[in-house]
PDB file of C-alpha atoms in Angstrom:
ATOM      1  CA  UNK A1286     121.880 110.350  78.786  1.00 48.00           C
ATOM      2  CA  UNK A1287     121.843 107.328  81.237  1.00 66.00           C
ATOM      3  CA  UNK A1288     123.789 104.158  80.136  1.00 86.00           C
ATOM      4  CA  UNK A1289     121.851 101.992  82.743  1.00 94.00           C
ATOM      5  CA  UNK A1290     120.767  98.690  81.453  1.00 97.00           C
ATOM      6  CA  UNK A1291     117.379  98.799  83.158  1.00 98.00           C
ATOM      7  CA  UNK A1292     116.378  95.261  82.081  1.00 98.00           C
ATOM      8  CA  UNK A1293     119.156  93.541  82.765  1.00 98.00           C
ATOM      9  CA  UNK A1294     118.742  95.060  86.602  1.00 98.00           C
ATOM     10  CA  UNK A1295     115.584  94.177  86.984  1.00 98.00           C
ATOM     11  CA  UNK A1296     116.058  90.588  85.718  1.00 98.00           C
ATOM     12  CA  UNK A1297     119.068  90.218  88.068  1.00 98.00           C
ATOM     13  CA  UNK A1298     117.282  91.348  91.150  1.00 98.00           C
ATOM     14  CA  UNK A1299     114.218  88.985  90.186  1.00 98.00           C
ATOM     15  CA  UNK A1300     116.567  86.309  89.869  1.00 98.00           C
ATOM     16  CA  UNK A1301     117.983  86.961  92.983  1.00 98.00           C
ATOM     17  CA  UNK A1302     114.220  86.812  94.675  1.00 98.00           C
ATOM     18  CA  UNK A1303     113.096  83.824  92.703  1.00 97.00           C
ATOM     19  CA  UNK A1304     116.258  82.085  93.683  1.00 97.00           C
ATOM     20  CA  UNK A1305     116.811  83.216  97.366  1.00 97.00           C
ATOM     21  CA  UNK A1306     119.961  84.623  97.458  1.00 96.00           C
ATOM     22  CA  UNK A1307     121.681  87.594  98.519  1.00 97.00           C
ATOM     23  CA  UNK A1308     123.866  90.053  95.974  1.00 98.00           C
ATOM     24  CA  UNK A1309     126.032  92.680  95.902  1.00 97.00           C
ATOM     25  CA  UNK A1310     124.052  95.926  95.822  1.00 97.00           C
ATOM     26  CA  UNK A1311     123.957  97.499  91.981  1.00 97.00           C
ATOM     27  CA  UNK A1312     125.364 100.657  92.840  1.00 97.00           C
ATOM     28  CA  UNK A1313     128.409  98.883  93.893  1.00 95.00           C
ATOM     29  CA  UNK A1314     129.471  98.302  90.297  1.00 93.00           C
ATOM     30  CA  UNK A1315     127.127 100.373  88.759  1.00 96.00           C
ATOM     31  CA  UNK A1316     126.171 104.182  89.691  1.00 95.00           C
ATOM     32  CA  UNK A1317     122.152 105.172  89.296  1.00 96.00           C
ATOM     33  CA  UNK A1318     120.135 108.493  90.229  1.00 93.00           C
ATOM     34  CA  UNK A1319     116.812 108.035  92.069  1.00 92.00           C
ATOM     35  CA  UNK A1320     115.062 108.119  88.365  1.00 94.00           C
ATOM     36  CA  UNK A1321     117.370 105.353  87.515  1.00 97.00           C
ATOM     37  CA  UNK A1322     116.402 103.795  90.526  1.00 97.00           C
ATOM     38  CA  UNK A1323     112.954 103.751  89.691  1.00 97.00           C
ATOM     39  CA  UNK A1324     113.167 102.878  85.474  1.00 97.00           C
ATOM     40  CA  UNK A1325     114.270  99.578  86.782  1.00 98.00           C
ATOM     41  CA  UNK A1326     111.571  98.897  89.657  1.00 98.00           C
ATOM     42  CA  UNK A1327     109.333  99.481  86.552  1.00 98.00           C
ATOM     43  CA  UNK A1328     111.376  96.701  84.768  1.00 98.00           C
ATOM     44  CA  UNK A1329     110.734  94.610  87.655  1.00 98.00           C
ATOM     45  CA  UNK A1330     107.195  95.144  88.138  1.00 98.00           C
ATOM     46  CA  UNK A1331     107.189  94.593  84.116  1.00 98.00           C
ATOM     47  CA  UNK A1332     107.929  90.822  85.080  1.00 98.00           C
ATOM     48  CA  UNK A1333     105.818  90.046  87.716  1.00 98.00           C
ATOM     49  CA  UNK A1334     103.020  91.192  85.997  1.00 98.00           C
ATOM     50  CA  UNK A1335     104.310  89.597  82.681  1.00 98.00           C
ATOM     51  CA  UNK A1336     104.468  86.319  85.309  1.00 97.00           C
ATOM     52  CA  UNK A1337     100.502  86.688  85.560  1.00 98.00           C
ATOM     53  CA  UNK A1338     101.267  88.452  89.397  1.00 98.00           C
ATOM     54  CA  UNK A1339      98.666  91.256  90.492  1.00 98.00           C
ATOM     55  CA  UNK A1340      99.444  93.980  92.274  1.00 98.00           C
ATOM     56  CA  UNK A1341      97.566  94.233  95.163  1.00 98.00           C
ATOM     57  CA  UNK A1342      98.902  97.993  96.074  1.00 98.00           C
ATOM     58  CA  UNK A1343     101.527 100.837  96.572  1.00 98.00           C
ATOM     59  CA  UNK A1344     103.855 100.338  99.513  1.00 98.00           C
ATOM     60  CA  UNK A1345     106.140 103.491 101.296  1.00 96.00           C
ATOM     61  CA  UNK A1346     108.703 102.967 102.566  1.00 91.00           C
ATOM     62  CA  UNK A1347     111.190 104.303 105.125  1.00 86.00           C
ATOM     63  CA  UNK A1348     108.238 107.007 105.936  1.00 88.00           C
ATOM     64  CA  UNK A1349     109.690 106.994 110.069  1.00 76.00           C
ATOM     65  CA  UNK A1350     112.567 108.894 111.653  1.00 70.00           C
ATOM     66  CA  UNK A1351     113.758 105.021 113.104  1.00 67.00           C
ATOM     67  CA  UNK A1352     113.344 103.448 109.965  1.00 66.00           C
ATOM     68  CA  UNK A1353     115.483 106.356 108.155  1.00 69.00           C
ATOM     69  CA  UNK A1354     117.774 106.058 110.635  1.00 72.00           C
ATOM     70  CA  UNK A1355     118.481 102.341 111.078  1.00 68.00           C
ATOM     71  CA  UNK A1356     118.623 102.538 107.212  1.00 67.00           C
ATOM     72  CA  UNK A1357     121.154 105.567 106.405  1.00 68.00           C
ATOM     73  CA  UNK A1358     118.908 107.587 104.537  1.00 68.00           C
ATOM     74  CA  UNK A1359     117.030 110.592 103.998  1.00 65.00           C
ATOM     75  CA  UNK A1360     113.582 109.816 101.975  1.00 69.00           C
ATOM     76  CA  UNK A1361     110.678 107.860 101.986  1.00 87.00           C
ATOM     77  CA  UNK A1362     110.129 105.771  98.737  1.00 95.00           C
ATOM     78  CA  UNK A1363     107.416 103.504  97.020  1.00 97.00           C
ATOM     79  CA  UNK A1364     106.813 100.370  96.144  1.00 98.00           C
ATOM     80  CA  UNK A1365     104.482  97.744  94.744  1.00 98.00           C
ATOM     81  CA  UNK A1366     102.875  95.049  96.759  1.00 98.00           C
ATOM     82  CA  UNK A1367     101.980  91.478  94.434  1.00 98.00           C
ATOM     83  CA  UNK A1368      99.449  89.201  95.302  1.00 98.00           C
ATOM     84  CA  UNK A1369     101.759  86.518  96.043  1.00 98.00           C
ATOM     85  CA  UNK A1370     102.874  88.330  98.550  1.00 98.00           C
ATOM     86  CA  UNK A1371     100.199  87.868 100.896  1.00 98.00           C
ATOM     87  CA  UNK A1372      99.770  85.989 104.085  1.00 98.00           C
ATOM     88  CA  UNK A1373      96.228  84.658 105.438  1.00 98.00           C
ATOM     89  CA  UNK A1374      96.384  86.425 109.044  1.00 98.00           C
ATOM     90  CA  UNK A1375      97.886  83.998 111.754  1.00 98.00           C
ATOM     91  CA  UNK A1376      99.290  82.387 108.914  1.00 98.00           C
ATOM     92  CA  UNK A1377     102.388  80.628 108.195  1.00 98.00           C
ATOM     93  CA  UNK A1378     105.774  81.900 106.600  1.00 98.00           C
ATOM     94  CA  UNK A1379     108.257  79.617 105.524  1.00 97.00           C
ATOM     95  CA  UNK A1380     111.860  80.825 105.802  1.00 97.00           C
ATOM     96  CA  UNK A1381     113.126  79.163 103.122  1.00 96.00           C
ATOM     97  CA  UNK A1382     111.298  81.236 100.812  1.00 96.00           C
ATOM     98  CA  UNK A1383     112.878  84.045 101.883  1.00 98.00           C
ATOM     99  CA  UNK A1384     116.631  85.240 102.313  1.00 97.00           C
ATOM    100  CA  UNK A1385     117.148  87.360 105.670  1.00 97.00           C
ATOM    101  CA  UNK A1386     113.515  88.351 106.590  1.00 98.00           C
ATOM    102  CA  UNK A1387     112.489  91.558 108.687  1.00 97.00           C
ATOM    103  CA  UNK A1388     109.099  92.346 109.560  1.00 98.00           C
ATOM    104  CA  UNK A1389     107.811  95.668 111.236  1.00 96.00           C
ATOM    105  CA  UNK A1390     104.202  97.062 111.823  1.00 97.00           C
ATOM    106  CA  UNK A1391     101.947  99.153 109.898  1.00 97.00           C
ATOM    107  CA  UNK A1392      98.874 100.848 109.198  1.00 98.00           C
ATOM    108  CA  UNK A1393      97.076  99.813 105.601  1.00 98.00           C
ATOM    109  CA  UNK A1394      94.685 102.370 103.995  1.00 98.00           C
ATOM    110  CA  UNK A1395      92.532 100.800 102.001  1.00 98.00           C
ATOM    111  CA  UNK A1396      90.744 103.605  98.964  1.00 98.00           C
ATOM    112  CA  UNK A1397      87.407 104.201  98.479  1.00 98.00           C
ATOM    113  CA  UNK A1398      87.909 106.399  96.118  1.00 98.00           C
ATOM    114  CA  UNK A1399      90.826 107.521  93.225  1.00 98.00           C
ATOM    115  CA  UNK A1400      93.698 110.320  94.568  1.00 98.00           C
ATOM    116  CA  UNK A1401      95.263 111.950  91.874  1.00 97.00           C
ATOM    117  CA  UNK A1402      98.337 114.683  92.765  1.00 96.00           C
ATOM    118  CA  UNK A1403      99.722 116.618  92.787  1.00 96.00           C
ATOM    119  CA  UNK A1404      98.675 118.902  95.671  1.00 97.00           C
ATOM    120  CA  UNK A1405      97.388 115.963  97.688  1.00 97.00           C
ATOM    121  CA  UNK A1406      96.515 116.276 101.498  1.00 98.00           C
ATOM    122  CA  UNK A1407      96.324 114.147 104.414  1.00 97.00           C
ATOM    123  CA  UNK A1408      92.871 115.363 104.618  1.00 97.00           C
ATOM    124  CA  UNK A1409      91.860 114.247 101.177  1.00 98.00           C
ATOM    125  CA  UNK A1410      93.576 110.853 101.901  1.00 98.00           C
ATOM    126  CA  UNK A1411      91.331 110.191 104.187  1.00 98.00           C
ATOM    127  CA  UNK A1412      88.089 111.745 102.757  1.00 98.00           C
ATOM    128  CA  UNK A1413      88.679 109.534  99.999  1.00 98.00           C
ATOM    129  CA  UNK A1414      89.444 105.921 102.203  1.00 98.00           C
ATOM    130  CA  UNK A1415      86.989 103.608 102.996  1.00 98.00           C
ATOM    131  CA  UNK A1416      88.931 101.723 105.282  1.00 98.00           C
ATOM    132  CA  UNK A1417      92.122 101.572 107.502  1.00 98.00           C
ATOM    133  CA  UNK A1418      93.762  97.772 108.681  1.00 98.00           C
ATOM    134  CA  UNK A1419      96.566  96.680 110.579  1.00 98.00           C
ATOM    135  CA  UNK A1420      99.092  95.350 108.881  1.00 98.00           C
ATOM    136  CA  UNK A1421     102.503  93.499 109.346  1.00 98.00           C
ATOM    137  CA  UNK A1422     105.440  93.791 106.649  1.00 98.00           C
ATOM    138  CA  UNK A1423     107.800  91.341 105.827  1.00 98.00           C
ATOM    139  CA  UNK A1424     110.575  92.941 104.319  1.00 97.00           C
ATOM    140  CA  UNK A1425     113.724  91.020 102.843  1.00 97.00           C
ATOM    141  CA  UNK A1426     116.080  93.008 100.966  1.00 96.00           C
ATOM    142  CA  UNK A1427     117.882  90.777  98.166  1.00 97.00           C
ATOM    143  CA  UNK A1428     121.306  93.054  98.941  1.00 97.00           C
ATOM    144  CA  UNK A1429     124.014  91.353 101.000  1.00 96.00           C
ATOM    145  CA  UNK A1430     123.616  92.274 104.948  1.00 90.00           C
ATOM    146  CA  UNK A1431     120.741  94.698 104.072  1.00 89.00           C
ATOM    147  CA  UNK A1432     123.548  96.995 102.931  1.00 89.00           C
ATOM    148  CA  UNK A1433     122.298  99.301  99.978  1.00 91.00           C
ATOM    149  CA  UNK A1434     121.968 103.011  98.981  1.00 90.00           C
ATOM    150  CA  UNK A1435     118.735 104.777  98.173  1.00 91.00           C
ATOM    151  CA  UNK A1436     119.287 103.941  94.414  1.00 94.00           C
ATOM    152  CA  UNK A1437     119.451 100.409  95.082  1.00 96.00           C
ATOM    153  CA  UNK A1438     116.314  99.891  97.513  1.00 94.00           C
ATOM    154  CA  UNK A1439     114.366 101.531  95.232  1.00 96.00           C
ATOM    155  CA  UNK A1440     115.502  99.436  92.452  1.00 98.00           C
ATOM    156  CA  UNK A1441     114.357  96.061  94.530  1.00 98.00           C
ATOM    157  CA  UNK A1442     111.262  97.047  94.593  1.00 98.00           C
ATOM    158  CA  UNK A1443     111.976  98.616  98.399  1.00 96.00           C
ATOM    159  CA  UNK A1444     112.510  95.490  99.656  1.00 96.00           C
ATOM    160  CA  UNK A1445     109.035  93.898  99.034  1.00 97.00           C
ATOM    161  CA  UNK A1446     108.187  90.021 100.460  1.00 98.00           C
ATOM    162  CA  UNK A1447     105.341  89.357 102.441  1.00 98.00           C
ATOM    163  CA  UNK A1448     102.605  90.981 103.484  1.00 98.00           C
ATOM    164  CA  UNK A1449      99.788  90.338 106.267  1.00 98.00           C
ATOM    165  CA  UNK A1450      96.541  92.106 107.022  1.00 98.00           C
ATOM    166  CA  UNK A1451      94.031  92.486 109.714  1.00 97.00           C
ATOM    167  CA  UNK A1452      90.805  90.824 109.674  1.00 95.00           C
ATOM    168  CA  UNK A1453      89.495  94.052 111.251  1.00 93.00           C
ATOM    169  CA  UNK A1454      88.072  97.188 108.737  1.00 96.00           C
ATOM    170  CA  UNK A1455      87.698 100.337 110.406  1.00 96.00           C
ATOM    171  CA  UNK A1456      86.508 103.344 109.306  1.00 97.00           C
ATOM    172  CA  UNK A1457      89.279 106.043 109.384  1.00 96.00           C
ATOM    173  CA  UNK A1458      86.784 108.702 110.835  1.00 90.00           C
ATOM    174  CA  UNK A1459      86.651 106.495 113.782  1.00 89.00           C
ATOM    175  CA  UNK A1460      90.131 106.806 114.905  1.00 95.00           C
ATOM    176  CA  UNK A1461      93.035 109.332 115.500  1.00 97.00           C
ATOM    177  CA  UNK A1462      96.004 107.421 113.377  1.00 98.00           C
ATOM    178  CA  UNK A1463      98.324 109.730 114.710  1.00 97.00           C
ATOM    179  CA  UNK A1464      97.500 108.605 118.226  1.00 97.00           C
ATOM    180  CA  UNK A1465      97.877 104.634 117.170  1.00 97.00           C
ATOM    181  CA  UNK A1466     100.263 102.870 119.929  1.00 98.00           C
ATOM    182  CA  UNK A1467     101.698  99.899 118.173  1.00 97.00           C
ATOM    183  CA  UNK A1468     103.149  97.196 120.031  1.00 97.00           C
ATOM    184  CA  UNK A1469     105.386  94.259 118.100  1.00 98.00           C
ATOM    185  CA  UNK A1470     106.079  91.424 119.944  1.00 98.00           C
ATOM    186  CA  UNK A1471     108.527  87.938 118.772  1.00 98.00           C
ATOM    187  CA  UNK A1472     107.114  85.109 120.868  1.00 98.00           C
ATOM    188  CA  UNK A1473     105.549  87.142 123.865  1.00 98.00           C
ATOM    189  CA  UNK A1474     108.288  89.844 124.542  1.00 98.00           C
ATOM    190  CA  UNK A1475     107.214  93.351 123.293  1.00 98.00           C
ATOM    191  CA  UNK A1476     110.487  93.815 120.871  1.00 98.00           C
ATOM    192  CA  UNK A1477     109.824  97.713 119.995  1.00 96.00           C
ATOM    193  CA  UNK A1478     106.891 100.679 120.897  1.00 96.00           C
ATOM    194  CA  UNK A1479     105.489 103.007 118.312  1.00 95.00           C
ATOM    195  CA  UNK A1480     102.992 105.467 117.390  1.00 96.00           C
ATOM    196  CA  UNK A1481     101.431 106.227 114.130  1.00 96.00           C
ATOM    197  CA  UNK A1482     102.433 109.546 114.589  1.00 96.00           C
ATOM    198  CA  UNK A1483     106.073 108.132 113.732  1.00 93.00           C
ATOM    199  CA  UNK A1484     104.970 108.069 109.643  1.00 95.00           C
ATOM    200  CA  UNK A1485     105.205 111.493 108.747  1.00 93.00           C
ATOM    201  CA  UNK A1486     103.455 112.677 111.779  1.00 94.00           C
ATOM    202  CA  UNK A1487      99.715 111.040 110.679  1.00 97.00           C
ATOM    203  CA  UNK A1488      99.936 107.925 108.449  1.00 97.00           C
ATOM    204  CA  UNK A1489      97.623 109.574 105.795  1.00 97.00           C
ATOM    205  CA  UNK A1490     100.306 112.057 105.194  1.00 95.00           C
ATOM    206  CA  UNK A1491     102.055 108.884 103.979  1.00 95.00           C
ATOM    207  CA  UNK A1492      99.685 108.633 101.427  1.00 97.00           C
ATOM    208  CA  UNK A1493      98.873 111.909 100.293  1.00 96.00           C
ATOM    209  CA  UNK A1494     102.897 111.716  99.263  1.00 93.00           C
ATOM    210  CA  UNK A1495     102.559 108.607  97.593  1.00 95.00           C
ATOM    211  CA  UNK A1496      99.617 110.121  95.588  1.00 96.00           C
ATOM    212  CA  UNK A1497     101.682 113.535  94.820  1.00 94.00           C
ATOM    213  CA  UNK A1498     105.010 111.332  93.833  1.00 92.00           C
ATOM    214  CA  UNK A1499     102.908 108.797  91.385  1.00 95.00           C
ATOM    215  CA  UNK A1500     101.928 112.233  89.926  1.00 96.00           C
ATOM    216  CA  UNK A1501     104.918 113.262  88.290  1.00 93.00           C
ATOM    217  CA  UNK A1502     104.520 109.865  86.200  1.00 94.00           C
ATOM    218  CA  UNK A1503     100.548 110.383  85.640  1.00 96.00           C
ATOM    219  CA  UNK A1504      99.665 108.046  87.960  1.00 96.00           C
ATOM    220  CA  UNK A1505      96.793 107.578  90.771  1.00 97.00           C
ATOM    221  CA  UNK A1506      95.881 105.524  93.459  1.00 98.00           C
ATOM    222  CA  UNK A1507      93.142 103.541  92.492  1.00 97.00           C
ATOM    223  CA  UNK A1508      89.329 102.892  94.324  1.00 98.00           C
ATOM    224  CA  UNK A1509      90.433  99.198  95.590  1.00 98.00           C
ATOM    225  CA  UNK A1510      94.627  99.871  95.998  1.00 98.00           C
ATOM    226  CA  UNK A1511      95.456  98.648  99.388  1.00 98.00           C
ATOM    227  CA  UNK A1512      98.740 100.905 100.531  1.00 98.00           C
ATOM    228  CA  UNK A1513     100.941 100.235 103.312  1.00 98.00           C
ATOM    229  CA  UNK A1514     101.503 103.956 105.266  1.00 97.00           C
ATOM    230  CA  UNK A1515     105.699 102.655 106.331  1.00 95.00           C
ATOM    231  CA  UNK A1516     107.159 100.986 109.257  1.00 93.00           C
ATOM    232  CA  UNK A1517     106.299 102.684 112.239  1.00 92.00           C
ATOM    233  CA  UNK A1518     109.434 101.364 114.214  1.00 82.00           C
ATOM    234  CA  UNK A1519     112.531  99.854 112.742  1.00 84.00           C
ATOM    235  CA  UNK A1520     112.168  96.399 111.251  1.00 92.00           C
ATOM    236  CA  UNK A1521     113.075  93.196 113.178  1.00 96.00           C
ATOM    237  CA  UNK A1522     114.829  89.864 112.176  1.00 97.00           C
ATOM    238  CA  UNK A1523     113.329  87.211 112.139  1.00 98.00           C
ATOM    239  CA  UNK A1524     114.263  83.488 112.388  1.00 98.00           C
ATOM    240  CA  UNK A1525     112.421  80.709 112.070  1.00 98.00           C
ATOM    241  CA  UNK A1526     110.275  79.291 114.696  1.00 98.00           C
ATOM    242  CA  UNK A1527     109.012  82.959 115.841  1.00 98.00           C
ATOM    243  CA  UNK A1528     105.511  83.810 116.308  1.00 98.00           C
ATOM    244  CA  UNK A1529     104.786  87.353 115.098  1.00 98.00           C
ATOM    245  CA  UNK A1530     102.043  90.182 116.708  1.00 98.00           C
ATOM    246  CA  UNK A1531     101.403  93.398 116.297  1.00 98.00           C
ATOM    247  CA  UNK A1532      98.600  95.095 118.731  1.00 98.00           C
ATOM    248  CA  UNK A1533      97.293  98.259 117.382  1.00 97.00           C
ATOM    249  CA  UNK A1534      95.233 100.450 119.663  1.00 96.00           C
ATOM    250  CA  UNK A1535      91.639 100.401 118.396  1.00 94.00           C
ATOM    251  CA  UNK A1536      92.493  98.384 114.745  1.00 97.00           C
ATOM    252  CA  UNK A1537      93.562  94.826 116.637  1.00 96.00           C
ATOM    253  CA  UNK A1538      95.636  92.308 116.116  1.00 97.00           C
ATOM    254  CA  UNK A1539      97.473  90.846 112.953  1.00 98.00           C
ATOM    255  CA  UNK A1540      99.582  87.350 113.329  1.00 98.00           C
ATOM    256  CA  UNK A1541     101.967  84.767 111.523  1.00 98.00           C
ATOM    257  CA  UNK A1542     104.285  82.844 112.293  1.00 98.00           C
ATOM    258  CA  UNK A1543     107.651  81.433 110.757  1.00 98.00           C
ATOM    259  CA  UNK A1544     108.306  77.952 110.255  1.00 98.00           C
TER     260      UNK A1544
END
């Protein structure tokens, strides 16, 4: 039987959000399994919502080969995005609200309909959205130097901040997402190349995982849920002064900047 004070975790990490400030990551002092892992991201999602915060969607996470890579691990995982979270498009992002932000691009799906798993597909993913958007991701892990283990991403609520979307709804008949090119450029200069191929090999495959992993706790995606698919290339740092695109072939643009 687990020993893990899942409360006092959660509160922690939402301290160290509120407050802006790195920590040392849990597992450090403190070992947890995946389901531990998760127990507190409920905790902390608890709060929020206690705080009167909405959750505007599910997030994956670490759903591309780069992002597993740059990040030392094996999985995707899941999130929640808040409504707090999000950023009018060619908004503004102050840095001071943040702690060491990355952002990366992505592909939103935004449901038509409910998914329930398990057994989901890619192809039911997408019979059942009513629109796809692109999307940038600001990420900012509250571990010191973005070091952490699985466990302890999960735990932070995979290392939710900011979130902006595309003006632009398409359809997802209309498009191949596998066949995306993504472009993210940091004041003019293309910084990394992608494809939505890179998330699982089709973003709605992304999805349909979500949809079977929520399962296992007798949860759904919801009509109305607005889920981010995963980075398609690793995540870049960002400092303040830098004006943010990403150009996604057939979706468009999405902008901020960081003052």
């Amino acid at each position: 039987m687990s020993t893990v004070d899942y409360p006092s975790i959660a509160r922690f990490l939402h301290l160290a959000e509120v407050e802006k400030r790195e920590v040392v990551r849990i597992t450090k002092e403190t070992p947890l399994s995946i389901e531990d892992a998760y127990r507190v991201q409920e905790e902390l999602v608890a709060i929020k919502r206690e705080q009167g915060h909405r959750i505007v969607g599910p997030k994956m996470g670490l759903t591309s080969q780069a992002k597993m890579k740059q990040m030392n691990v094996d999985d995707p995982i899941y999130g929640y995005i808040f409504d707090y979270m999000v950023v009018p498009e060619g908004g503004t992002i102050k840095m001071q609200e943040l702690i060491h932000p990355k952002v990366e691009a992505e592909i939103a799906f935004i449901m038509g309909k409910d998914v329930e798993g398990p057994g989901i597909t890619g192809a039911q993913v997408l019979a059942a959205t009513e629109y796809v958007v692109p999307a940038l991701e600001i990420i900012d892990s509250r571990y010191e130097n973005f070091q952490f283990t699985l466990p302890d991403v999960i735990a932070d609520n995979a290392s939710s901040a900011r979130v902006i979307f595309g003006n632009q709804l398409i359809p997802p008949g209309h498009i191949e997402l596998d066949l995306v090119g993504v472009t993210l450029s940091i004041n003019g200069k293309i910084k990394v190349l992608g494809a939505g191929a890179a998330v699982l090999g089709h973003p709605a495959h992304s999805v349909a995982m979500l949809a079977n992993m929520l399962a296992r706790k007798k949860q759904k995606l919801k009509a109305g849920d607005v889920i981010l698919t995963g980075g398609i290339t690793e995540a870049i740092m960002l400092s303040r002064g830098d004006y943010v695109s990403a150009k996604l072939d057939q979706l468009g643009e999405v902008n901020v900047f960081i003052a």
